[in-house]
Amino acid sequence: RSPENVVDEIETLMKRFTVKEVKFNDDTFNVDVERVIDICEEIMKRNIKIPWTCRVDANNLSLDLLKIMKRAGCWQIGFGIENTDPTILKEIKKSISLEEGRRVVQLVKKCGMNVKVSFMFGLPGETEATIQRTIDFAKTLPADIVNFHIFIPFPGTELFQTISARGALLHKNYQHYCQLNLPKDMHLPFVPEGLTEDQIRQFSSQAYKSFYLRPTYIYGQLRQIRSLLDIYRYWQAFLAIIGL
């Protein structure tokens, strides 16, 4: 789709449905940097004033790109680091280094934007030690939002085929293949050797609480409150965290 076509849709959403914010839900919005620049320039050329967010490949970001995205209305950048163990990262073909991940978080914050980072528990090769290292690393980042997802080997992916070939797939009840944290009545289709499903769930709950309930984090977020809506949003998030 051309940049003009994409921005046409944004205008339609604003006029027909009074949309107040847009999320570019591409897995990697910046896979084509020139296209991102063209979309941003088209938004600015039409003087469209709407906040938007996106998910990106951290290895394909630059200060110049972030600046033009911010001018065009981008207020939040999201990307995945996933894990801190080099062997696990190699297994899932994640090329970002921890140093690069930290640099990108700092770069986005420098541009005055919100940053969301994703990690994942229960990947092949995961242990209690690797999970704890991931939690500890996440807490060193100046990120605004951190997600600790539980790994699900979705059908059609290379990891699904690999895990199936190893005989490590526990079931194919696809109603249990949830993208976010599983409800208690659902069961993981894959659990790394040496761990249990309960352990992975407990680590996920622990990770959220230890990241979000830190006094330094709470103080930093309270300083960003600008409206009653912000207060309501933070209160709902707090209730969700303590309820984990």
GROMACS .gro file of C-alpha atoms in nm:
model
  244
    1ARG     CA    1   0.000   0.000   0.000
    2SER     CA    2   0.128   0.343  -0.087
    3PRO     CA    3   0.194   0.603   0.184
    4GLU     CA    4  -0.088   0.813   0.034
    5ASN     CA    5  -0.329   0.521   0.067
    6VAL     CA    6  -0.230   0.462   0.429
    7VAL     CA    7  -0.280   0.827   0.520
    8ASP     CA    8  -0.612   0.829   0.331
    9GLU     CA    9  -0.728   0.558   0.568
   10ILE     CA   10  -0.616   0.757   0.871
   11GLU     CA   11  -0.822   1.053   0.750
   12THR     CA   12  -1.122   0.827   0.691
   13LEU     CA   13  -1.093   0.684   1.043
   14MET     CA   14  -1.079   1.033   1.189
   15LYS     CA   15  -1.370   1.174   0.990
   16ARG     CA   16  -1.607   0.877   0.982
   17PHE     CA   17  -1.537   0.718   1.320
   18THR     CA   18  -1.382   1.008   1.516
   19VAL     CA   19  -1.079   0.795   1.596
   20LYS     CA   20  -0.847   0.971   1.841
   21GLU     CA   21  -0.538   0.754   1.805
   22VAL     CA   22  -0.386   0.513   1.553
   23LYS     CA   23  -0.172   0.206   1.607
   24PHE     CA   24   0.031   0.069   1.318
   25ASN     CA   25   0.001  -0.299   1.401
   26ASP     CA   26   0.267  -0.421   1.156
   27ASP     CA   27   0.508  -0.662   1.323
   28THR     CA   28   0.788  -0.440   1.192
   29PHE     CA   29   0.667  -0.096   1.090
   30ASN     CA   30   1.014   0.021   0.991
   31VAL     CA   31   1.115  -0.272   0.772
   32ASP     CA   32   1.123  -0.015   0.488
   33VAL     CA   33   1.265   0.306   0.634
   34GLU     CA   34   1.194   0.516   0.325
   35ARG     CA   35   0.828   0.414   0.338
   36VAL     CA   36   0.806   0.520   0.702
   37ILE     CA   37   0.955   0.857   0.612
   38ASP     CA   38   0.708   0.895   0.324
   39ILE     CA   39   0.412   0.814   0.553
   40CYS     CA   40   0.534   1.066   0.810
   41GLU     CA   41   0.585   1.335   0.549
   42GLU     CA   42   0.238   1.269   0.406
   43ILE     CA   43   0.083   1.302   0.753
   44MET     CA   44   0.261   1.633   0.807
   45LYS     CA   45   0.185   1.760   0.456
   46ARG     CA   46  -0.187   1.715   0.520
   47ASN     CA   47  -0.150   1.872   0.866
   48ILE     CA   48  -0.307   1.568   1.032
   49LYS     CA   49  -0.289   1.593   1.409
   50ILE     CA   50  -0.334   1.249   1.558
   51PRO     CA   51  -0.112   1.051   1.798
   52TRP     CA   52   0.005   0.710   1.683
   53THR     CA   53   0.218   0.417   1.794
   54CYS     CA   54   0.403   0.137   1.623
   55ARG     CA   55   0.622  -0.170   1.669
   56VAL     CA   56   0.967  -0.164   1.513
   57ASP     CA   57   1.287  -0.352   1.447
   58ALA     CA   58   1.528  -0.196   1.694
   59ASN     CA   59   1.823  -0.269   1.465
   60ASN     CA   60   1.670  -0.048   1.196
   61LEU     CA   61   1.622   0.271   1.397
   62SER     CA   62   1.818   0.595   1.382
   63LEU     CA   63   1.791   0.927   1.561
   64ASP     CA   64   1.690   1.101   1.237
   65LEU     CA   65   1.410   0.848   1.175
   66LEU     CA   66   1.281   0.881   1.531
   67LYS     CA   67   1.276   1.260   1.505
   68ILE     CA   68   1.061   1.262   1.192
   69MET     CA   69   0.829   1.000   1.342
   70LYS     CA   70   0.782   1.218   1.650
   71ARG     CA   71   0.711   1.526   1.438
   72ALA     CA   72   0.444   1.327   1.255
   73GLY     CA   73   0.268   1.234   1.580
   74CYS     CA   74   0.434   0.913   1.701
   75TRP     CA   75   0.433   0.906   2.081
   76GLN     CA   76   0.525   0.544   2.154
   77ILE     CA   77   0.772   0.295   2.007
   78GLY     CA   78   0.753  -0.076   2.088
   79PHE     CA   79   1.006  -0.350   2.018
   80GLY     CA   80   1.112  -0.688   2.148
   81ILE     CA   81   1.434  -0.795   2.315
   82GLU     CA   82   1.272  -1.125   2.425
   83ASN     CA   83   1.552  -1.277   2.631
   84THR     CA   84   1.899  -1.217   2.772
   85ASP     CA   85   2.054  -1.557   2.699
   86PRO     CA   86   2.267  -1.567   2.379
   87THR     CA   87   2.187  -1.933   2.308
   88ILE     CA   88   1.813  -1.876   2.337
   89LEU     CA   89   1.832  -1.564   2.121
   90LYS     CA   90   2.018  -1.762   1.856
   91GLU     CA   91   1.752  -2.036   1.871
   92ILE     CA   92   1.474  -1.786   1.798
   93LYS     CA   93   1.690  -1.595   1.546
   94LYS     CA   94   1.674  -1.269   1.738
   95SER     CA   95   1.970  -1.061   1.631
   96ILE     CA   96   1.947  -0.768   1.873
   97SER     CA   97   2.212  -0.752   2.145
   98LEU     CA   98   2.136  -0.639   2.498
   99GLU     CA   99   2.363  -0.338   2.452
  100GLU     CA  100   2.176  -0.240   2.134
  101GLY     CA  101   1.843  -0.287   2.309
  102ARG     CA  102   1.950  -0.056   2.589
  103ARG     CA  103   2.082   0.200   2.339
  104VAL     CA  104   1.752   0.204   2.150
  105VAL     CA  105   1.549   0.253   2.469
  106GLN     CA  106   1.769   0.547   2.562
  107LEU     CA  107   1.748   0.686   2.208
  108VAL     CA  108   1.368   0.678   2.204
  109LYS     CA  109   1.353   0.843   2.545
  110LYS     CA  110   1.598   1.107   2.425
  111CYS     CA  111   1.351   1.193   2.148
  112GLY     CA  112   1.078   1.246   2.407
  113MET     CA  113   0.874   0.939   2.321
  114ASN     CA  114   0.731   0.659   2.530
  115VAL     CA  115   0.902   0.320   2.489
  116LYS     CA  116   0.756  -0.029   2.531
  117VAL     CA  117   0.981  -0.336   2.546
  118SER     CA  118   0.871  -0.700   2.525
  119PHE     CA  119   1.030  -1.008   2.679
  120MET     CA  120   0.927  -1.372   2.663
  121PHE     CA  121   0.943  -1.656   2.914
  122GLY     CA  122   0.940  -2.027   2.841
  123LEU     CA  123   1.140  -2.031   2.518
  124PRO     CA  124   1.337  -2.344   2.422
  125GLY     CA  125   1.642  -2.368   2.649
  126GLU     CA  126   1.486  -2.151   2.920
  127THR     CA  127   1.580  -2.214   3.284
  128GLU     CA  128   1.505  -2.047   3.616
  129ALA     CA  129   1.839  -1.869   3.590
  130THR     CA  130   1.777  -1.731   3.239
  131ILE     CA  131   1.431  -1.606   3.338
  132GLN     CA  132   1.571  -1.430   3.644
  133ARG     CA  133   1.846  -1.269   3.436
  134THR     CA  134   1.583  -1.140   3.195
  135ILE     CA  135   1.380  -0.990   3.480
  136ASP     CA  136   1.691  -0.829   3.629
  137PHE     CA  137   1.793  -0.683   3.293
  138ALA     CA  138   1.445  -0.544   3.224
  139LYS     CA  139   1.455  -0.355   3.554
  140THR     CA  140   1.772  -0.174   3.443
  141LEU     CA  141   1.601  -0.023   3.138
  142PRO     CA  142   1.436   0.322   3.149
  143ALA     CA  143   1.134   0.178   2.967
  144ASP     CA  144   0.781   0.308   3.026
  145ILE     CA  145   0.609  -0.024   2.959
  146VAL     CA  146   0.750  -0.376   2.973
  147ASN     CA  147   0.557  -0.687   2.873
  148PHE     CA  148   0.659  -1.033   2.993
  149HIS     CA  149   0.486  -1.269   2.754
  150ILE     CA  150   0.471  -1.646   2.784
  151PHE     CA  151   0.601  -1.825   2.476
  152ILE     CA  152   0.345  -2.000   2.256
  153PRO     CA  153   0.471  -2.198   1.951
  154PHE     CA  154   0.204  -2.095   1.701
  155PRO     CA  155   0.126  -2.334   1.412
  156GLY     CA  156   0.299  -2.233   1.092
  157THR     CA  157   0.606  -2.097   1.265
  158GLU     CA  158   0.951  -2.251   1.244
  159LEU     CA  159   0.963  -2.302   1.621
  160PHE     CA  160   0.634  -2.493   1.611
  161GLN     CA  161   0.786  -2.731   1.356
  162THR     CA  162   1.109  -2.765   1.554
  163ILE     CA  163   0.934  -2.834   1.883
  164SER     CA  164   0.696  -3.079   1.718
  165ALA     CA  165   0.987  -3.264   1.556
  166ARG     CA  166   1.155  -3.296   1.895
  167GLY     CA  167   0.840  -3.449   2.040
  168ALA     CA  168   0.817  -3.163   2.291
  169LEU     CA  169   0.475  -3.026   2.190
  170LEU     CA  170   0.236  -3.101   2.476
  171HIS     CA  171  -0.095  -3.058   2.294
  172LYS     CA  172  -0.268  -2.911   1.990
  173ASN     CA  173  -0.574  -2.768   2.159
  174TYR     CA  174  -0.553  -2.437   1.977
  175GLN     CA  175  -0.811  -2.276   2.207
  176HIS     CA  176  -0.526  -2.268   2.459
  177TYR     CA  177  -0.283  -2.096   2.222
  178CYS     CA  178  -0.329  -1.747   2.369
  179GLN     CA  179  -0.094  -1.467   2.272
  180LEU     CA  180  -0.092  -1.307   2.617
  181ASN     CA  181  -0.077  -1.459   2.965
  182LEU     CA  182  -0.290  -1.773   2.978
  183PRO     CA  183  -0.601  -1.793   3.197
  184LYS     CA  184  -0.567  -2.053   3.472
  185ASP     CA  185  -0.796  -2.300   3.298
  186MET     CA  186  -0.573  -2.313   2.991
  187HIS     CA  187  -0.247  -2.502   2.955
  188LEU     CA  188   0.078  -2.425   2.779
  189PRO     CA  189   0.148  -2.628   2.465
  190PHE     CA  190   0.520  -2.617   2.542
  191VAL     CA  191   0.723  -2.612   2.865
  192PRO     CA  192   1.106  -2.617   2.855
  193GLU     CA  193   1.278  -2.917   3.009
  194GLY     CA  194   1.348  -2.859   3.379
  195LEU     CA  195   1.063  -2.612   3.428
  196THR     CA  196   0.693  -2.649   3.503
  197GLU     CA  197   0.397  -2.453   3.378
  198ASP     CA  198   0.332  -2.324   3.729
  199GLN     CA  199   0.689  -2.196   3.754
  200ILE     CA  200   0.659  -2.006   3.427
  201ARG     CA  201   0.331  -1.849   3.535
  202GLN     CA  202   0.480  -1.754   3.873
  203PHE     CA  203   0.784  -1.598   3.710
  204SER     CA  204   0.557  -1.393   3.483
  205SER     CA  205   0.357  -1.262   3.780
  206GLN     CA  206   0.677  -1.193   3.974
  207ALA     CA  207   0.830  -1.010   3.679
  208TYR     CA  208   0.537  -0.769   3.640
  209LYS     CA  209   0.523  -0.692   4.011
  210SER     CA  210   0.897  -0.647   4.054
  211PHE     CA  211   0.916  -0.414   3.752
  212TYR     CA  212   0.607  -0.199   3.801
  213LEU     CA  213   0.593  -0.174   4.181
  214ARG     CA  214   0.940  -0.024   4.220
  215PRO     CA  215   0.924   0.319   4.391
  216THR     CA  216   1.157   0.472   4.130
  217TYR     CA  217   0.934   0.350   3.845
  218ILE     CA  218   0.614   0.469   4.014
  219TYR     CA  219   0.766   0.811   4.084
  220GLY     CA  220   0.883   0.847   3.723
  221GLN     CA  221   0.540   0.760   3.584
  222LEU     CA  222   0.355   0.987   3.827
  223ARG     CA  223   0.565   1.277   3.698
  224GLN     CA  224   0.421   1.213   3.351
  225ILE     CA  225   0.056   1.246   3.456
  226ARG     CA  226  -0.114   1.521   3.258
  227SER     CA  227  -0.488   1.450   3.295
  228LEU     CA  228  -0.761   1.268   3.487
  229LEU     CA  229  -0.755   1.006   3.212
  230ASP     CA  230  -0.389   0.938   3.292
  231ILE     CA  231  -0.478   0.890   3.659
  232TYR     CA  232  -0.755   0.646   3.568
  233ARG     CA  233  -0.526   0.455   3.332
  234TYR     CA  234  -0.251   0.419   3.593
  235TRP     CA  235  -0.501   0.310   3.858
  236GLN     CA  236  -0.640   0.037   3.631
  237ALA     CA  237  -0.288  -0.078   3.550
  238PHE     CA  238  -0.201  -0.089   3.921
  239LEU     CA  239  -0.506  -0.304   3.997
  240ALA     CA  240  -0.414  -0.539   3.715
  241ILE     CA  241  -0.058  -0.580   3.843
  242ILE     CA  242  -0.148  -0.653   4.205
  243GLY     CA  243  -0.414  -0.896   4.084
  244LEU     CA  244  -0.162  -1.114   3.901
   0.00000   0.00000   0.00000
